[in-house]
PDB file of N, CA and C in Angstrom:
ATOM      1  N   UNK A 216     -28.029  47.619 -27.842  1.00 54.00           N
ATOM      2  CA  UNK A 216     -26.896  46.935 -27.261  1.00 54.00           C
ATOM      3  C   UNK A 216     -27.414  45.835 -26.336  1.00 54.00           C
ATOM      4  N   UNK A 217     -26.889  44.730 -26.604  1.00 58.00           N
ATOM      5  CA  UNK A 217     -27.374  43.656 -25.606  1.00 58.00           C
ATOM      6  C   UNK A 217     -26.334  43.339 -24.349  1.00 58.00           C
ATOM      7  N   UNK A 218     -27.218  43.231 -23.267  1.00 58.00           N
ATOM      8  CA  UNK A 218     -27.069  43.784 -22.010  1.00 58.00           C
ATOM      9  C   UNK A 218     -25.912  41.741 -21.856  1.00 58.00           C
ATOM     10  N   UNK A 219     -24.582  41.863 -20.987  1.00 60.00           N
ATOM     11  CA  UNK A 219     -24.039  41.101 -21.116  1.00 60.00           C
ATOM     12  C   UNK A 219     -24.017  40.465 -19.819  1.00 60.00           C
ATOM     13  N   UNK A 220     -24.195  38.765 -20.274  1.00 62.00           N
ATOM     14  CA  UNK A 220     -24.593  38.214 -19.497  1.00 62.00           C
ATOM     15  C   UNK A 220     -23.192  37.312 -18.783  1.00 62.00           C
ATOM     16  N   UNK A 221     -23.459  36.672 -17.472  1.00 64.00           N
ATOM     17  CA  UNK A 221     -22.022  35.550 -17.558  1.00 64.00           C
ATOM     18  C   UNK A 221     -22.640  34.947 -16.775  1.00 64.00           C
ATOM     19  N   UNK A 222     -22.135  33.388 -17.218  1.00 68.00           N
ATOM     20  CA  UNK A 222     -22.588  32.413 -16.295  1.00 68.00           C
ATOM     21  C   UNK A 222     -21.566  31.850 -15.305  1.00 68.00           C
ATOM     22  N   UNK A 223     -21.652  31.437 -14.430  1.00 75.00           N
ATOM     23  CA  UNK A 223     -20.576  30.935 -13.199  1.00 75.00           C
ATOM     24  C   UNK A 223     -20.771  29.398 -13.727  1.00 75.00           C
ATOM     25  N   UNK A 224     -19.573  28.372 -14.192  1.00 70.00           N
ATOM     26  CA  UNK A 224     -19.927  27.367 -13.951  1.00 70.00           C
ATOM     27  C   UNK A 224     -18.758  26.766 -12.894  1.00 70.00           C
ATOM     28  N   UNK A 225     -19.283  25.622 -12.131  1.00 72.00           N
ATOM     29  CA  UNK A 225     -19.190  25.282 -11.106  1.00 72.00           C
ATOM     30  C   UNK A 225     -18.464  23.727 -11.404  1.00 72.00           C
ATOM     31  N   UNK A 226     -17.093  24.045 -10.533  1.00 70.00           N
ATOM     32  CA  UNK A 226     -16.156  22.750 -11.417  1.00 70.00           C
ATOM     33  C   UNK A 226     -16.701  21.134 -11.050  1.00 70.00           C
ATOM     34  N   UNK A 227     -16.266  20.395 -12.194  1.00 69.00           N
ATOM     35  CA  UNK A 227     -17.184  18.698 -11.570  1.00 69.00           C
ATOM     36  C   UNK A 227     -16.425  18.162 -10.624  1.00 69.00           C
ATOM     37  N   UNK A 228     -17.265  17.193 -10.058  1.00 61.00           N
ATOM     38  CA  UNK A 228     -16.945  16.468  -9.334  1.00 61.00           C
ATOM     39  C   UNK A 228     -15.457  15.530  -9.804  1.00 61.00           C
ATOM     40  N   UNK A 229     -14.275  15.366  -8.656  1.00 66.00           N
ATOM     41  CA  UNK A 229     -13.145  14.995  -9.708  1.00 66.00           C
ATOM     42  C   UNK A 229     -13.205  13.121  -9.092  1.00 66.00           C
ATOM     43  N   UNK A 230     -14.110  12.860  -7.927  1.00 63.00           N
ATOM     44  CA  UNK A 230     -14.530  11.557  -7.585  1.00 63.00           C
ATOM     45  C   UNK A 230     -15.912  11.145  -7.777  1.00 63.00           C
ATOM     46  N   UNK A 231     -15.685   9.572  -8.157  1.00 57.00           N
ATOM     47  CA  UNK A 231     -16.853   8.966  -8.051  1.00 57.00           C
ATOM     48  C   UNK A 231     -17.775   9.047  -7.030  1.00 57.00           C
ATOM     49  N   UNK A 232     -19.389   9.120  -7.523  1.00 63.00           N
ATOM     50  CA  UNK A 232     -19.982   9.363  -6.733  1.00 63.00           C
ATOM     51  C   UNK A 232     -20.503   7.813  -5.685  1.00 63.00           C
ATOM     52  N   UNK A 233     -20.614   7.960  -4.332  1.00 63.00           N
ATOM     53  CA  UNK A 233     -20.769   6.291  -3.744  1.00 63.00           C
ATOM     54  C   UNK A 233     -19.525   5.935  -3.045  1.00 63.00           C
ATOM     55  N   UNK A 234     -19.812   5.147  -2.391  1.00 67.00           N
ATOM     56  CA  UNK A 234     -18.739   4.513  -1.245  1.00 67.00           C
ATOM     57  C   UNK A 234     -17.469   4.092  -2.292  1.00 67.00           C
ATOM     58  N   UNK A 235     -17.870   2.739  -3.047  1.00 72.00           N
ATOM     59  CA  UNK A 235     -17.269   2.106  -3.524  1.00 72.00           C
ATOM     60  C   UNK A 235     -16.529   2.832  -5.518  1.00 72.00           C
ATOM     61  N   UNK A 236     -15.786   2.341  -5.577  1.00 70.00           N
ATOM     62  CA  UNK A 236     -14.692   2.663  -6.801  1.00 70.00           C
ATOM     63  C   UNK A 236     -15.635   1.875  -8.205  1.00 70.00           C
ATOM     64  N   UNK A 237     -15.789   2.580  -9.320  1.00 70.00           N
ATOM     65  CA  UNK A 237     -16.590   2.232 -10.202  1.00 70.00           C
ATOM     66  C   UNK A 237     -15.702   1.100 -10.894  1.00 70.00           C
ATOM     67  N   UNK A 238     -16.810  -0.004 -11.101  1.00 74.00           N
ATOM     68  CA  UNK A 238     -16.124  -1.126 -11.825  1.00 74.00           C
ATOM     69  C   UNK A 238     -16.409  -1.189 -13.084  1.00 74.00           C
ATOM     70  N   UNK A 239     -15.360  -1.640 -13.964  1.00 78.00           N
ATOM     71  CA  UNK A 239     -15.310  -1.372 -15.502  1.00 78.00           C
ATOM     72  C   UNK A 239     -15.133  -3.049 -15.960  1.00 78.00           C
ATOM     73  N   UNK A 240     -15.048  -3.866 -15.252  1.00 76.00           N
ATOM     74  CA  UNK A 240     -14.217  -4.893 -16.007  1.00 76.00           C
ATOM     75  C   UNK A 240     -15.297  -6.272 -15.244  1.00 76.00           C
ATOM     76  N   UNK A 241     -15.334  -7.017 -16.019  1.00 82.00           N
ATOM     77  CA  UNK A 241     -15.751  -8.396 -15.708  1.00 82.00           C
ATOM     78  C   UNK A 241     -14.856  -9.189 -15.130  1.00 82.00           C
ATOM     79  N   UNK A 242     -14.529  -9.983 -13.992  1.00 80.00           N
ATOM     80  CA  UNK A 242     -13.913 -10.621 -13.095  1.00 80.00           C
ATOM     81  C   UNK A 242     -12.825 -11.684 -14.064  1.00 80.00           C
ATOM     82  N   UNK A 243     -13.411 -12.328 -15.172  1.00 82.00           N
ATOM     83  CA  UNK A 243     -12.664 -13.216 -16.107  1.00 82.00           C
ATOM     84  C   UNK A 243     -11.630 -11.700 -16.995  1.00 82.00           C
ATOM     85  N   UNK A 244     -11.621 -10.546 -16.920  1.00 87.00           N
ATOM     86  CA  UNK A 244     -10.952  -9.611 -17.644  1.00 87.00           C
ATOM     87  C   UNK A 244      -9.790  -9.412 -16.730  1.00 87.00           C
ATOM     88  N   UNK A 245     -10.283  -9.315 -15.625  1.00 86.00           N
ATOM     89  CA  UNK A 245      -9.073  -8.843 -14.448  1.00 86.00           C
ATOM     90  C   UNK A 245      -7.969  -9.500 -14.253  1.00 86.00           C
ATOM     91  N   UNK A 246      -8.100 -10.773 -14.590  1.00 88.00           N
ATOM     92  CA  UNK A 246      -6.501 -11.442 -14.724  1.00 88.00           C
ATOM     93  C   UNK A 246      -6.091 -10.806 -16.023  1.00 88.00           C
ATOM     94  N   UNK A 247      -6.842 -10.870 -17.029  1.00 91.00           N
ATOM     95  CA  UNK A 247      -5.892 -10.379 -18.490  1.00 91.00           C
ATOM     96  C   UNK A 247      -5.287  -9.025 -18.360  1.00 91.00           C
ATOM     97  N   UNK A 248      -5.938  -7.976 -17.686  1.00 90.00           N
ATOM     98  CA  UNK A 248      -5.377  -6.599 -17.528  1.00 90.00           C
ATOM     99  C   UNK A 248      -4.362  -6.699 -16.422  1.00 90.00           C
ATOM    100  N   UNK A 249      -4.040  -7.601 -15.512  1.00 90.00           N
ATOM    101  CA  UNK A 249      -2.913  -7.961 -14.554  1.00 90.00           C
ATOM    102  C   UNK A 249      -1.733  -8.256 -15.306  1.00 90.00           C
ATOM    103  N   UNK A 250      -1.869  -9.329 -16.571  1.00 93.00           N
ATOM    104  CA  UNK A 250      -1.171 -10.026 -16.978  1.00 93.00           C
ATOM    105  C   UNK A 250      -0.169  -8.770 -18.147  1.00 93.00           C
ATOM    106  N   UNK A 251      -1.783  -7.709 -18.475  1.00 94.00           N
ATOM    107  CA  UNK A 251      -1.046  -6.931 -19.559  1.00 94.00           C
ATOM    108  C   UNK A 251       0.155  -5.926 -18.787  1.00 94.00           C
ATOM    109  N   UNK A 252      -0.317  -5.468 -17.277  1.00 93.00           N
ATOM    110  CA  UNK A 252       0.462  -4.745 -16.332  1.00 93.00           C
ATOM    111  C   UNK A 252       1.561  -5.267 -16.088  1.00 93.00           C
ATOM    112  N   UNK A 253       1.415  -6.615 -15.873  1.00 93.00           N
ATOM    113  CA  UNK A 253       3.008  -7.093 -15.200  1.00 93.00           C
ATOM    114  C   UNK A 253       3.955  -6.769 -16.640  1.00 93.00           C
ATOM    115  N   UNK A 254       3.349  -7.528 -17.429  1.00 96.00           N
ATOM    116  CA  UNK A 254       4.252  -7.390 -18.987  1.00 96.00           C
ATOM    117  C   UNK A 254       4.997  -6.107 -19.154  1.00 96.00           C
ATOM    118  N   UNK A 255       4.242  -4.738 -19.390  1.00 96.00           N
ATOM    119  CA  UNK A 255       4.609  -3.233 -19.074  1.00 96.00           C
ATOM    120  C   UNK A 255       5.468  -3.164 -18.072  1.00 96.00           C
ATOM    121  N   UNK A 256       5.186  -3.531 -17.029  1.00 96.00           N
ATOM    122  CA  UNK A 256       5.872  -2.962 -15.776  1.00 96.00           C
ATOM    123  C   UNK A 256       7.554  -3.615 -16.398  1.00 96.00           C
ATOM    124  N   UNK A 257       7.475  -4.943 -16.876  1.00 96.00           N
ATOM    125  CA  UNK A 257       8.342  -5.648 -17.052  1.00 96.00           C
ATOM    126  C   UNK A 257       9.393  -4.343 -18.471  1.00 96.00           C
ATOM    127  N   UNK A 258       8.602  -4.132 -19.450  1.00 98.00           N
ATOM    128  CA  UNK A 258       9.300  -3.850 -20.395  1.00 98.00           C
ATOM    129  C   UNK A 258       9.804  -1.771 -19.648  1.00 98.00           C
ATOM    130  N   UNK A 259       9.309  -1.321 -19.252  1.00 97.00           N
ATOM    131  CA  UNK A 259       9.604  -0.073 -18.283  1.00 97.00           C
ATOM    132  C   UNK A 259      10.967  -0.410 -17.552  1.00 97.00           C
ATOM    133  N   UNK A 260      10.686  -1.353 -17.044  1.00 97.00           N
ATOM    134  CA  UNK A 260      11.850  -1.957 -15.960  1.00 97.00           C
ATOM    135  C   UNK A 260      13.347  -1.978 -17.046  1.00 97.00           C
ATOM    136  N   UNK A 261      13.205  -2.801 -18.316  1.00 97.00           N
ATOM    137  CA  UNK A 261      13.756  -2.704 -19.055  1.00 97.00           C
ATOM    138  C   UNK A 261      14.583  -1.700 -19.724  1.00 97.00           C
ATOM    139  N   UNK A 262      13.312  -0.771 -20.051  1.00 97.00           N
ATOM    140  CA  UNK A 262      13.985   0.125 -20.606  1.00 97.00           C
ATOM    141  C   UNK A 262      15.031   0.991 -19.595  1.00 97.00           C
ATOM    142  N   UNK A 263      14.724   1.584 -18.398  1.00 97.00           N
ATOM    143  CA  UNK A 263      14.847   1.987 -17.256  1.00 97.00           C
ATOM    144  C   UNK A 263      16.663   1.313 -16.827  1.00 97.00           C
ATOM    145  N   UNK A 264      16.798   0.482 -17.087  1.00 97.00           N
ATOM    146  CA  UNK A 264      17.857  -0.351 -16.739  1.00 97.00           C
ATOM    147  C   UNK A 264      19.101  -0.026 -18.064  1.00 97.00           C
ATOM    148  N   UNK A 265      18.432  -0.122 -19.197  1.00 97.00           N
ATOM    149  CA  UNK A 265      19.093   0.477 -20.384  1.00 97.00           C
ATOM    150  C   UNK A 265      19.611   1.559 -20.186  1.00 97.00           C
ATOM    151  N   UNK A 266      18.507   2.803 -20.100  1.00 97.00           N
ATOM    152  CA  UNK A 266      18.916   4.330 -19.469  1.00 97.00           C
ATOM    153  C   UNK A 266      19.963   4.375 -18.834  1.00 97.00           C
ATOM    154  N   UNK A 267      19.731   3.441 -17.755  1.00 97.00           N
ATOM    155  CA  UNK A 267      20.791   3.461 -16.611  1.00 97.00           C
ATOM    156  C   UNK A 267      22.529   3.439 -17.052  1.00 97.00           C
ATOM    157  N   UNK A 268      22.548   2.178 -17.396  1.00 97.00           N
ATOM    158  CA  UNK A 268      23.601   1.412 -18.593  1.00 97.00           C
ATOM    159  C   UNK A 268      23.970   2.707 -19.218  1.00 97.00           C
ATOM    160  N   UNK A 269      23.074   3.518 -20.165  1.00 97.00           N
ATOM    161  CA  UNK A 269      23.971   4.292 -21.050  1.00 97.00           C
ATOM    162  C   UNK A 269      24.386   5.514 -20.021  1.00 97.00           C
ATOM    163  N   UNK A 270      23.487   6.189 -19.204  1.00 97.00           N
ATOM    164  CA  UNK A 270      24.406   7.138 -18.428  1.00 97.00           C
ATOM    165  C   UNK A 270      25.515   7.075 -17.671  1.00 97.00           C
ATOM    166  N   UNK A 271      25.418   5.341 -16.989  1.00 96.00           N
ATOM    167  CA  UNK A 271      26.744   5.338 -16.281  1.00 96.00           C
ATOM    168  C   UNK A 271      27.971   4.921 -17.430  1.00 96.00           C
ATOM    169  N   UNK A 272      27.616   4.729 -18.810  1.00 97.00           N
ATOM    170  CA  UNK A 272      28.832   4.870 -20.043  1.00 97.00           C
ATOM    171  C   UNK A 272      29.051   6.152 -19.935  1.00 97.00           C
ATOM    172  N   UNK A 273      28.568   6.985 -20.183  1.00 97.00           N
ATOM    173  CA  UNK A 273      28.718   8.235 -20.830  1.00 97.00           C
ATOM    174  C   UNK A 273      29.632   8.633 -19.238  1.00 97.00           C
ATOM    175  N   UNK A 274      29.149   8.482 -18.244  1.00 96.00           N
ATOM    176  CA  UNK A 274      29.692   8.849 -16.361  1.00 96.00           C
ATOM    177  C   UNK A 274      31.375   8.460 -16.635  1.00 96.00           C
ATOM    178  N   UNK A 275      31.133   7.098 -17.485  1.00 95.00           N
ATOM    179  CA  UNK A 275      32.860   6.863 -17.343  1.00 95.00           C
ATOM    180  C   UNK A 275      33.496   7.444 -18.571  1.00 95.00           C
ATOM    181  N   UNK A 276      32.774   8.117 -19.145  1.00 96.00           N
ATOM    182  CA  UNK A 276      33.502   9.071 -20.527  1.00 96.00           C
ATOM    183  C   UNK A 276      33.286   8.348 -21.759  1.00 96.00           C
ATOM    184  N   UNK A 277      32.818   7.979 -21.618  1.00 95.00           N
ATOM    185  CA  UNK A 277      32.546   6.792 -23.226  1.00 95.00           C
ATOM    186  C   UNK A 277      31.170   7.124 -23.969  1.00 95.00           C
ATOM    187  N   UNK A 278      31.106   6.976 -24.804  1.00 96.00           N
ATOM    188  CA  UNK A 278      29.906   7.364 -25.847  1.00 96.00           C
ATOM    189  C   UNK A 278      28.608   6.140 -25.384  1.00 96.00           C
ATOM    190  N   UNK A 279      27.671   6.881 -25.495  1.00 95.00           N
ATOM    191  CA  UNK A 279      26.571   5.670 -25.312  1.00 95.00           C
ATOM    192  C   UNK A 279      25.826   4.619 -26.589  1.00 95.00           C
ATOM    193  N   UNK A 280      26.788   4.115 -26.973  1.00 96.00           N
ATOM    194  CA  UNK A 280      26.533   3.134 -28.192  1.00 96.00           C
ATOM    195  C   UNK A 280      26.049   2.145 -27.916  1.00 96.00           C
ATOM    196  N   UNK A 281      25.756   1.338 -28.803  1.00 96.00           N
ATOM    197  CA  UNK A 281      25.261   0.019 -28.372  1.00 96.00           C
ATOM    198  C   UNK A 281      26.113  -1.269 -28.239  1.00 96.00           C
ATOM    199  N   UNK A 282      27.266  -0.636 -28.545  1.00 97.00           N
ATOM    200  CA  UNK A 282      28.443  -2.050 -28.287  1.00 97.00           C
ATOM    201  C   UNK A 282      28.754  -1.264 -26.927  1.00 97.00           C
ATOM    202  N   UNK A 283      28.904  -0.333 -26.554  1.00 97.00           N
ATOM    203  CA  UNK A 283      29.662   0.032 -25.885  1.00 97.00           C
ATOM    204  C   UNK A 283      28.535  -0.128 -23.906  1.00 97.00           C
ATOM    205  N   UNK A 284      27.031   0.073 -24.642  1.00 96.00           N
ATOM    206  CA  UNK A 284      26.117  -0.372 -23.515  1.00 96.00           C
ATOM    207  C   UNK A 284      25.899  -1.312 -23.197  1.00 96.00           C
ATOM    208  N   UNK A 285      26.359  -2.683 -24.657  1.00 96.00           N
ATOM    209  CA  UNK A 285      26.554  -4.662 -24.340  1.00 96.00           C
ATOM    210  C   UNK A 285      27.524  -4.498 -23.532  1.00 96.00           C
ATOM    211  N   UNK A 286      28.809  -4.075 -23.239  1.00 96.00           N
ATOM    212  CA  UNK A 286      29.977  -4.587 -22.937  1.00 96.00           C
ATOM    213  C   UNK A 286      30.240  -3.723 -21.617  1.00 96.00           C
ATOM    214  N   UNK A 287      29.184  -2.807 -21.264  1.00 97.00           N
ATOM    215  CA  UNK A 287      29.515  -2.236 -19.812  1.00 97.00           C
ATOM    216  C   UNK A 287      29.191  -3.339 -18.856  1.00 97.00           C
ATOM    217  N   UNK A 288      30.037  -3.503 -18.020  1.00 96.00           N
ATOM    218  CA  UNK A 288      29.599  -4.099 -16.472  1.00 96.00           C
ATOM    219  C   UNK A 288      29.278  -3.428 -15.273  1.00 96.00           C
ATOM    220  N   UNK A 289      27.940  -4.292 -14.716  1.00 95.00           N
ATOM    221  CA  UNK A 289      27.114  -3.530 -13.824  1.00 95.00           C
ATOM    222  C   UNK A 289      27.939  -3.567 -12.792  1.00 95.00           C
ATOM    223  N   UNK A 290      28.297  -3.090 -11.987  1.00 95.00           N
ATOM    224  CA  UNK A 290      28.866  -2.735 -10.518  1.00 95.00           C
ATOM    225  C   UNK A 290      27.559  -3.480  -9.402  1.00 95.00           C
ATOM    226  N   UNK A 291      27.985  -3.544  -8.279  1.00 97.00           N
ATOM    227  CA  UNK A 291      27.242  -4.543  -7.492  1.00 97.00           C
ATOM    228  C   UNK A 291      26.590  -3.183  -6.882  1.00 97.00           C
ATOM    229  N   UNK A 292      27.320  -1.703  -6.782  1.00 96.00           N
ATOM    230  CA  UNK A 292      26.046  -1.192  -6.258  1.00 96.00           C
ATOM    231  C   UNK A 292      25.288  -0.334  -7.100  1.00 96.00           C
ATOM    232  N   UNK A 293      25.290  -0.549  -8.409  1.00 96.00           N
ATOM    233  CA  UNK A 293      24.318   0.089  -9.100  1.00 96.00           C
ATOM    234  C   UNK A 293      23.328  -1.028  -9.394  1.00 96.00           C
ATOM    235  N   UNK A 294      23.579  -2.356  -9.365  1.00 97.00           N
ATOM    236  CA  UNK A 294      22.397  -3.429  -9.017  1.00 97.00           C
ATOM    237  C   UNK A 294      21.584  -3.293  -7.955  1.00 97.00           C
ATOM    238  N   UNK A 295      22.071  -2.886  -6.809  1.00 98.00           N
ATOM    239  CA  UNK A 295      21.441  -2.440  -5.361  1.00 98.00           C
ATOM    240  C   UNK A 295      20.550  -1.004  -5.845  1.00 98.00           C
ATOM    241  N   UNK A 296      21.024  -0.284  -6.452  1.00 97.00           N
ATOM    242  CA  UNK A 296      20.011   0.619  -6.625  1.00 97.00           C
ATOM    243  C   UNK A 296      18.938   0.658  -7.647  1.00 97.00           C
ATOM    244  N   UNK A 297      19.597  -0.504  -9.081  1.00 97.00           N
ATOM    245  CA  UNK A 297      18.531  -0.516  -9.848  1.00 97.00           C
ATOM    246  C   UNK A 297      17.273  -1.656  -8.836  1.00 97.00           C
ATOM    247  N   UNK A 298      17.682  -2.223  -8.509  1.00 97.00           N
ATOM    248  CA  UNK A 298      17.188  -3.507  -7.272  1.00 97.00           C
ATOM    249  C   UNK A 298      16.122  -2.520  -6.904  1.00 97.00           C
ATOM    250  N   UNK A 299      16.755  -1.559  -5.617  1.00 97.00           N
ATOM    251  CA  UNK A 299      15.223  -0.421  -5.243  1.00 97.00           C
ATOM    252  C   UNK A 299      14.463  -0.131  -5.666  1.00 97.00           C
ATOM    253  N   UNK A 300      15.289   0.793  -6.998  1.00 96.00           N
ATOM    254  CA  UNK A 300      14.248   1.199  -7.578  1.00 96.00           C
ATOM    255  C   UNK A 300      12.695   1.154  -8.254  1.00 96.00           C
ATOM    256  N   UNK A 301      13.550  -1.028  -8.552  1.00 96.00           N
ATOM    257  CA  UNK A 301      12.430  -1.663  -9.210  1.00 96.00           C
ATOM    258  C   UNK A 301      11.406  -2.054  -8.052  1.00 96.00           C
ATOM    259  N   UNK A 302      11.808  -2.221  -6.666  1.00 96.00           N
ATOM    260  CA  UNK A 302      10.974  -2.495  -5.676  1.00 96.00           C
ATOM    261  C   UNK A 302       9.961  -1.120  -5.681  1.00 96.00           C
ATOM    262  N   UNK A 303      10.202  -0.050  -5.641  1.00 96.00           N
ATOM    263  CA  UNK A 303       9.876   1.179  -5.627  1.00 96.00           C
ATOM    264  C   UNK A 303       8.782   1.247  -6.463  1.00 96.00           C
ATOM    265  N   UNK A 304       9.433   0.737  -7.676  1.00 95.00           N
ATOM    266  CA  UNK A 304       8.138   1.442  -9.025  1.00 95.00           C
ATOM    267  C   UNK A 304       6.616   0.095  -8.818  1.00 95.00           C
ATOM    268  N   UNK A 305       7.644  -0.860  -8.343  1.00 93.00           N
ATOM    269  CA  UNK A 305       6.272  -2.097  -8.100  1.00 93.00           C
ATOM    270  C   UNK A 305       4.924  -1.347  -7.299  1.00 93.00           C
ATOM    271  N   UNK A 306       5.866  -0.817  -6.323  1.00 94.00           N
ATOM    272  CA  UNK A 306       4.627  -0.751  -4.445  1.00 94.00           C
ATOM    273  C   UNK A 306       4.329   0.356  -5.470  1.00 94.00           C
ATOM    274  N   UNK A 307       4.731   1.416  -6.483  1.00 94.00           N
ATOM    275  CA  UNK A 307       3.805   2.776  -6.672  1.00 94.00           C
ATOM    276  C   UNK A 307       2.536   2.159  -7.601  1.00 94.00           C
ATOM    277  N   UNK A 308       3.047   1.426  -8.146  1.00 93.00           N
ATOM    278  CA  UNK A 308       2.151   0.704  -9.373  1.00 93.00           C
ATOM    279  C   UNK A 308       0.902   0.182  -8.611  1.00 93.00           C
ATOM    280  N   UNK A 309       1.552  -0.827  -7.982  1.00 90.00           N
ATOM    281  CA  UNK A 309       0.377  -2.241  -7.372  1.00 90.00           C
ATOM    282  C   UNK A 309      -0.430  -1.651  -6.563  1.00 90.00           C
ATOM    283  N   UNK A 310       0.086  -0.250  -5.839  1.00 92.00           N
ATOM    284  CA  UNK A 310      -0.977   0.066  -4.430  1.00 92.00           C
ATOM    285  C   UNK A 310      -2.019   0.041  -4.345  1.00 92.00           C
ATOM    286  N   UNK A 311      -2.879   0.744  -5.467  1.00 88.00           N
ATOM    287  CA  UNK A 311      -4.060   0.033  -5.119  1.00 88.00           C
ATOM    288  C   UNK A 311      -4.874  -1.370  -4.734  1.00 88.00           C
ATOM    289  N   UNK A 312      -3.944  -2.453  -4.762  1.00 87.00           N
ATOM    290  CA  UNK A 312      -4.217  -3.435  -5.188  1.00 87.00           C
ATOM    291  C   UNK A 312      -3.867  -3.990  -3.605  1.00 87.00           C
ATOM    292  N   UNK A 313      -2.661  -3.282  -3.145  1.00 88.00           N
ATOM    293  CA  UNK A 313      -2.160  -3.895  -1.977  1.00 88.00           C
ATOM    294  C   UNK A 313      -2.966  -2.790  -0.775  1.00 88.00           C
ATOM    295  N   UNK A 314      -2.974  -1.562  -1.258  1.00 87.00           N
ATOM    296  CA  UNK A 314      -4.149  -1.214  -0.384  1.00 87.00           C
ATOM    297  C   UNK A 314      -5.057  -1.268   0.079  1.00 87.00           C
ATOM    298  N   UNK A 315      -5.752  -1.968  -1.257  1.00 83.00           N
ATOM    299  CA  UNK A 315      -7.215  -2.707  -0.449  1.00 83.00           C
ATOM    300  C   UNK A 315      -7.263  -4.464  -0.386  1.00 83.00           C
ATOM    301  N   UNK A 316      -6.042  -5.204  -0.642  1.00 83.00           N
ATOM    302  CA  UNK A 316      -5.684  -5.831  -0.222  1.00 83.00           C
ATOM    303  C   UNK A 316      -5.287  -5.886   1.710  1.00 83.00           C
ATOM    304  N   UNK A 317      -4.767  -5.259   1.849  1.00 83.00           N
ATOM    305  CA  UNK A 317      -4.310  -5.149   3.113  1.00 83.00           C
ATOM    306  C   UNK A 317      -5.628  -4.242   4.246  1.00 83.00           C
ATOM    307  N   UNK A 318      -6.016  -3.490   3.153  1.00 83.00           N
ATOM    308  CA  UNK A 318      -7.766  -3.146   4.217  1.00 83.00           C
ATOM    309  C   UNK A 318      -8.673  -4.273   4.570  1.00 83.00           C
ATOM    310  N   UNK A 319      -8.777  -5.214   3.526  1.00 83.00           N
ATOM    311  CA  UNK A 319      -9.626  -6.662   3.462  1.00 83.00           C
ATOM    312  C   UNK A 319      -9.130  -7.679   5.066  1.00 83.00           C
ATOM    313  N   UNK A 320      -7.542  -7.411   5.490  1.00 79.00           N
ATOM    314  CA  UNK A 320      -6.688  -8.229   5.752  1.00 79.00           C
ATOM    315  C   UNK A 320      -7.380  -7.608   7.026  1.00 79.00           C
ATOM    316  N   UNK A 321      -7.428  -6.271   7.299  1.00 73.00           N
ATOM    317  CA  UNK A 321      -7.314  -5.622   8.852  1.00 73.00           C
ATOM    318  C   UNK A 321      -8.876  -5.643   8.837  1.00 73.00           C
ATOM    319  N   UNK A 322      -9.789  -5.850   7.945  1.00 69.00           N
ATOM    320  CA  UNK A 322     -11.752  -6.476   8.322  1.00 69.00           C
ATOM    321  C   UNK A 322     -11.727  -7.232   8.553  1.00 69.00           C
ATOM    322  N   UNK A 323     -11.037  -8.417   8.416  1.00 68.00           N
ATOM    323  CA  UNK A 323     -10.839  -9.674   8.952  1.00 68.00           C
ATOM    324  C   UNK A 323     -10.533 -10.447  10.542  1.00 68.00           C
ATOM    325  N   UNK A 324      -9.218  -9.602  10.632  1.00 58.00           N
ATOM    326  CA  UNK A 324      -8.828  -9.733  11.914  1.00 58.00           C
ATOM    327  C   UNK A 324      -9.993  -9.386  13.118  1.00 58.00           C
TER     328      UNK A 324
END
């Protein structure tokens, strides 16, 4: 009978190792992957706004069709909240960007 063995393994590291954040991209790439983000963020936003549209159909009892999601009108405060929201999903998105944006800002001073 062979005598049973177990090994402990020991979970990885879930951060980079070093001060600084590992870079993947060449400086001429970093506008194109900005450009591909805003685009996304843009078509999310989109869809997101659609969603919206068909639940507040269905809220006023109506089926969520597609004539029926052209011909709904937005209310001024569900613009105010899709408005937030989209401010919202920006700052969750961009933070890194404005985080160490704004660290750069306070080495400066």
């Amino acid at each position: 009978m062979q005598a049973e063995t177990t090994t402990r393994f020991q979970p990885r590291r879930r951060t980079a190792k070093g001060q600084a954040r590992p870079r993947y991209l060449q400086p001429d790439d970093i506008d194109k992957v900005m450009l591909m983000l805003v685009n996304l963020l843009s078509e999310v936003s989109a869809l997101r706004d659609r969603l919206d549209t068909a639940e507040a159909v269905v809220e006023l009892g109506g089926q969520p069709t597609s004539a029926a999601i052209e011909a709904y009108e937005l209310t001024p405060e569900r613009h105010l909240a899709r408005e937030s929201n989209r401010q919202a999903m920006l700052a969750r998105v961009l933070r890194p960007i404005t985080e160490e944006r704004d660290a750069t800002a306070g080495d400066e001073a």
